[in-house]
Tab-separated table of C-alpha atoms and ligand atoms in Angstrom:
chain	number	residue	atom	x	y	z
A	1	MET	CA	20.926	-22.712	22.776
A	2	LYS	CA	18.551	-24.225	19.996
A	3	THR	CA	16.066	-22.355	18.213
A	4	ARG	CA	12.752	-23.653	18.989
A	5	ILE	CA	10.383	-24.265	16.002
A	6	VAL	CA	6.434	-24.654	15.784
A	7	LEU	CA	5.256	-25.764	12.547
A	8	ILE	CA	1.690	-24.819	11.138
A	9	ASP	CA	0.167	-26.325	8.051
A	10	ASP	CA	-2.656	-28.435	7.301
A	11	HIS	CA	-0.813	-30.881	4.942
A	12	LYS	CA	0.632	-33.411	7.314
A	13	LEU	CA	3.153	-34.746	4.492
A	14	PHE	CA	4.288	-31.424	3.854
A	15	ARG	CA	4.983	-30.911	7.693
A	16	GLU	CA	6.911	-34.107	7.701
A	17	GLY	CA	9.288	-32.827	5.125
A	18	ILE	CA	9.882	-29.333	6.485
A	19	LYS	CA	10.441	-31.051	10.020
A	20	ARG	CA	12.882	-33.432	8.507
A	21	ILE	CA	14.860	-30.423	6.963
A	22	LEU	CA	14.980	-28.512	10.222
A	23	ASP	CA	15.658	-31.396	12.665
A	24	PHE	CA	18.763	-32.109	10.369
A	25	GLU	CA	20.287	-28.995	11.617
A	26	GLN	CA	21.994	-29.098	15.108
A	27	ASP	CA	20.750	-25.598	16.200
A	28	PHE	CA	17.009	-26.183	15.693
A	29	GLU	CA	14.465	-28.071	17.417
A	30	VAL	CA	10.875	-28.539	16.076
A	31	VAL	CA	8.953	-28.396	19.323
A	32	ALA	CA	5.621	-28.811	18.208
A	33	GLU	CA	3.255	-29.240	14.943
A	34	GLY	CA	-0.239	-28.222	14.319
A	35	SER	CA	-2.696	-28.119	11.350
A	36	ASP	CA	-4.819	-24.854	11.684
A	37	GLY	CA	-4.745	-21.351	13.396
A	38	ASP	CA	-6.355	-22.209	16.551
A	39	GLU	CA	-3.676	-25.002	17.165
A	40	ALA	CA	-1.092	-22.263	16.230
A	41	LEU	CA	-2.546	-20.417	19.150
A	42	ALA	CA	-2.614	-23.003	21.801
A	43	LEU	CA	1.038	-24.388	20.764
A	44	VAL	CA	2.655	-20.994	21.036
A	45	GLU	CA	1.040	-20.590	24.412
A	46	ARG	CA	2.350	-24.028	25.752
A	47	TYR	CA	5.635	-24.263	23.963
A	48	LYS	CA	6.722	-20.325	23.695
A	49	PRO	CA	8.893	-20.926	20.403
A	50	ASP	CA	11.354	-18.680	19.056
A	51	VAL	CA	10.038	-18.980	15.548
A	52	VAL	CA	6.517	-20.257	14.099
A	53	ILE	CA	6.651	-21.279	10.334
A	54	MET	CA	2.928	-20.658	9.342
A	55	ASP	CA	0.982	-21.980	6.159
A	56	ILE	CA	-1.701	-19.333	4.832
A	57	ASN	CA	-4.454	-21.489	3.716
A	58	MET	CA	-5.824	-23.655	6.459
A	59	PRO	CA	-9.152	-24.554	7.932
A	60	HIS	CA	-10.801	-22.800	10.481
A	61	VAL	CA	-8.603	-20.089	11.519
A	62	ASN	CA	-6.222	-19.074	8.686
A	63	GLY	CA	-2.616	-18.354	8.734
A	64	VAL	CA	-2.642	-14.551	8.311
A	65	GLU	CA	-5.537	-14.173	11.093
A	66	ALA	CA	-3.698	-16.785	13.454
A	67	THR	CA	-0.406	-14.714	13.003
A	68	ARG	CA	-2.439	-11.489	13.879
A	69	GLN	CA	-3.710	-13.091	17.141
A	70	LEU	CA	-0.576	-14.530	17.918
A	71	ILE	CA	1.698	-11.376	17.731
A	72	GLU	CA	-0.711	-9.719	19.799
A	73	ALA	CA	-0.523	-11.966	22.278
A	74	TYR	CA	3.296	-12.624	21.902
A	75	PRO	CA	4.808	-9.923	20.466
A	76	ASP	CA	8.286	-11.526	20.756
A	77	THR	CA	7.325	-14.690	18.538
A	78	LYS	CA	8.841	-14.509	15.136
A	79	VAL	CA	6.355	-15.761	12.337
A	80	LEU	CA	7.673	-16.933	8.865
A	81	ILE	CA	4.826	-17.341	6.483
A	82	LEU	CA	5.260	-20.270	4.399
A	83	SER	CA	2.634	-20.100	1.563
A	84	ILE	CA	2.287	-20.968	-2.417
A	85	HIS	CA	0.817	-17.371	-2.872
A	86	ASP	CA	3.571	-14.882	-4.204
A	87	ASP	CA	1.056	-11.987	-5.095
A	88	GLU	CA	1.625	-8.705	-3.279
A	89	SER	CA	-1.922	-8.685	-1.873
A	90	TYR	CA	-1.376	-11.775	0.116
A	91	VAL	CA	2.404	-10.667	1.167
A	92	MET	CA	1.059	-7.143	2.310
A	93	HIS	CA	-1.620	-8.639	4.442
A	94	ALA	CA	0.883	-11.311	5.973
A	95	LEU	CA	3.366	-8.519	6.639
A	96	GLN	CA	0.923	-6.033	8.104
A	97	THR	CA	0.088	-8.534	10.903
A	98	GLY	CA	3.777	-8.390	11.685
A	99	ALA	CA	5.060	-11.630	10.096
A	100	MET	CA	9.133	-10.994	9.929
A	101	GLY	CA	9.194	-13.324	6.806
A	102	TYR	CA	7.555	-14.482	3.586
A	103	LEU	CA	8.773	-17.807	1.928
A	104	LEU	CA	7.135	-19.447	-0.766
A	105	LYS	CA	6.921	-23.536	-0.819
A	106	GLU	CA	8.478	-23.535	-3.820
A	107	MET	CA	11.566	-22.747	-2.145
A	108	ASP	CA	14.591	-24.946	-1.385
A	109	ALA	CA	15.724	-26.327	1.749
A	110	ASP	CA	18.899	-24.153	2.341
A	111	ALA	CA	16.806	-20.958	1.953
A	112	LEU	CA	14.212	-22.178	4.240
A	113	ILE	CA	17.083	-22.888	6.822
A	114	GLU	CA	18.638	-19.499	6.189
A	115	ALA	CA	15.336	-17.762	6.597
A	116	VAL	CA	14.628	-19.466	10.128
A	117	ARG	CA	18.094	-18.280	11.256
A	118	VAL	CA	17.608	-14.782	9.925
A	119	VAL	CA	14.239	-14.185	11.612
A	120	ALA	CA	15.408	-15.941	14.927
A	121	GLU	CA	18.012	-13.339	15.136
A	122	GLY	CA	15.570	-10.614	14.655
A	123	GLY	CA	15.575	-9.747	11.135
A	124	SER	CA	13.389	-10.419	8.244
A	125	TYR	CA	13.619	-12.683	5.329
A	126	LEU	CA	11.290	-12.575	2.038
A	127	HIS	CA	11.635	-14.850	-0.860
A	128	PRO	CA	13.359	-13.396	-3.890
A	129	LYS	CA	10.228	-13.731	-6.082
A	130	VAL	CA	8.024	-11.939	-3.203
A	131	THR	CA	10.473	-8.915	-3.117
A	132	HIS	CA	10.290	-8.540	-6.667
A	133	ASN	CA	6.569	-8.400	-6.657
A	134	LEU	CA	6.685	-5.807	-3.895
A	135	VAL	CA	9.250	-3.851	-5.573
A	136	LYS	CA	6.989	-3.910	-8.852
A	137	GLU	CA	3.962	-3.093	-6.668
A	138	TYR	CA	6.035	-0.182	-4.991
A	139	ARG	CA	6.978	1.230	-8.418
A	140	ARG	CA	3.531	1.042	-9.635
A	141	LEU	CA	2.182	3.155	-6.646
A	142	VAL	CA	4.815	5.836	-6.976
A	143	ALA	CA	4.364	5.743	-10.865
A	144	GLY	CA	0.739	6.218	-10.096
A	145	GLU	CA	1.467	9.136	-7.652
A	146	GLY	CA	3.404	10.622	-10.375
A	147	VAL	CA	0.747	10.469	-13.188
A	148	GLU	CA	-1.551	12.058	-10.482
A	149	LYS	CA	0.708	15.053	-9.528
A	150	GLU	CA	1.274	15.440	-13.412
A	151	LYS	CA	-2.539	15.648	-13.891
A	152	GLN	CA	-2.777	18.285	-11.227
A	153	ASN	CA	-0.152	20.602	-12.955
A	154	GLN	CA	-1.194	20.204	-16.235
A	155	GLY	CA	-4.765	20.173	-15.185
A	156	VAL	CA	-5.249	24.056	-15.908
A	157	CYS	CA	-5.189	25.147	-19.728
A	158	ARG	CA	-5.617	28.945	-19.760
A	159	PRO	CA	-7.919	30.073	-22.686
A	160	TYR	CA	-5.345	32.656	-24.147
A	161	HIS	CA	-7.131	32.235	-27.345
A	162	LEU	CA	-10.201	33.803	-26.001
A	163	LEU	CA	-9.109	36.083	-23.150
A	164	THR	CA	-6.161	38.126	-22.189
A	165	ARG	CA	-3.799	37.148	-19.750
A	166	ARG	CA	-5.424	39.752	-17.068
A	167	GLU	CA	-8.944	38.411	-17.988
A	168	CYS	CA	-7.793	34.661	-17.392
A	169	GLU	CA	-6.480	36.079	-14.063
A	170	VAL	CA	-9.783	37.514	-13.092
A	171	LEU	CA	-11.669	34.369	-14.059
A	172	GLN	CA	-9.755	32.261	-11.938
A	173	LEU	CA	-10.274	34.887	-9.028
A	174	LEU	CA	-13.933	34.572	-10.010
A	175	ALA	CA	-13.845	30.731	-9.633
A	176	ASP	CA	-12.077	31.159	-6.511
A	177	GLY	CA	-15.293	33.014	-5.230
A	178	LYS	CA	-13.918	36.491	-4.933
A	179	SER	CA	-16.138	39.712	-5.263
A	180	ASN	CA	-15.244	42.524	-7.351
A	181	LYS	CA	-13.371	43.979	-4.679
A	182	GLY	CA	-11.391	40.904	-3.825
A	183	ILE	CA	-10.425	40.699	-7.303
A	184	ALA	CA	-9.123	44.259	-7.624
A	185	ASP	CA	-7.299	43.906	-4.068
A	186	ALA	CA	-5.712	40.957	-5.376
A	187	LEU	CA	-4.645	42.402	-8.775
A	188	CYS	CA	-3.982	45.746	-7.498
A	189	ILE	CA	-6.453	47.535	-9.831
A	190	SER	CA	-9.537	49.459	-9.120
A	191	GLU	CA	-13.081	48.040	-8.971
A	192	LYS	CA	-14.169	49.709	-11.942
A	193	THR	CA	-11.338	47.936	-13.795
A	194	VAL	CA	-12.753	44.547	-12.339
A	195	LYS	CA	-15.934	45.609	-13.655
A	196	ASN	CA	-14.812	46.060	-17.033
A	197	HIS	CA	-12.617	42.800	-17.135
A	198	VAL	CA	-15.919	40.823	-16.042
A	199	SER	CA	-18.036	42.169	-18.648
A	200	ASN	CA	-15.397	41.600	-21.471
A	201	ILE	CA	-15.104	37.918	-20.086
A	202	LEU	CA	-18.991	37.560	-20.175
A	203	GLN	CA	-19.137	38.938	-23.686
A	204	LYS	CA	-16.430	36.807	-25.023
A	205	LEU	CA	-17.659	33.387	-23.414
A	206	ASN	CA	-20.984	34.294	-24.286
A	207	VAL	CA	-22.610	33.842	-20.903
A	208	ASN	CA	-25.039	36.192	-18.887
A	209	ASP	CA	-23.450	36.042	-15.520
A	210	ARG	CA	-20.364	35.633	-13.674
A	211	THR	CA	-21.591	32.131	-12.241
A	212	GLN	CA	-22.213	30.625	-15.866
A	213	ALA	CA	-18.843	32.347	-16.592
A	214	VAL	CA	-17.245	30.099	-13.968
A	215	VAL	CA	-18.986	26.873	-14.998
A	216	VAL	CA	-18.067	27.109	-18.393
A	217	ALA	CA	-14.432	27.866	-17.266
A	218	ILE	CA	-14.584	24.654	-14.734
A	219	LYS	CA	-15.801	22.572	-17.595
A	220	ASN	CA	-13.198	23.404	-20.048
A	221	GLY	CA	-10.487	23.349	-17.347
A	222	TRP	CA	-9.546	26.958	-17.706
A	223	VAL	CA	-9.400	27.625	-13.917
A	224	GLU	CA	-7.740	25.491	-10.957
A	225	VAL	CA	-10.552	24.241	-8.670
A	226	LYS	CA	-9.325	24.512	-4.989
B	1	MG	MG1	-2.564	-25.204	3.512
């Protein structure tokens, strides 16, 4: 059984080139051609192809939008995007629609044939340059997350030059919104001791009340804001 293909691209000459390459293969048959997204939908409805080769930049309905609509209506259709754009935002958009492959127009004929065979069998195929860009983007995102985590971990710098370790703990609990009683319970000390710590903190930070102490602490990154 032949793999039935619909070709969608707004450039006729390009389409003819692709058709010639595909028709040369015994197991492929190009059943229809179209030049925009609207036509793509109509042709898929009419011909029920196995594979659609879809350009992105086209007048009226573009290839990404057409792919979205097409896969919604005919989930079994395998769409291979064929574009000049290799940057990851195009690729991500296209793959989110459910396309099974992303090819670049700079690729050679053998790769195109291989890609059609792979997606027809239910696999996916990305041009190596596209894969490379996706990997780069993935690394960037993962690295970004790493930096965020580092920031969170290193965000708090206790003012040990000013306060004792215990006073720092009290300051954090003040920032957490705890009352003297709450602080006493958390640290297993008496409320009287908490009051002493608090008044020492106010004095050392040169502020009048606990709210001001918390404000100074947050400004300087001395406490973790939860
Ligand atoms: Mg185009």
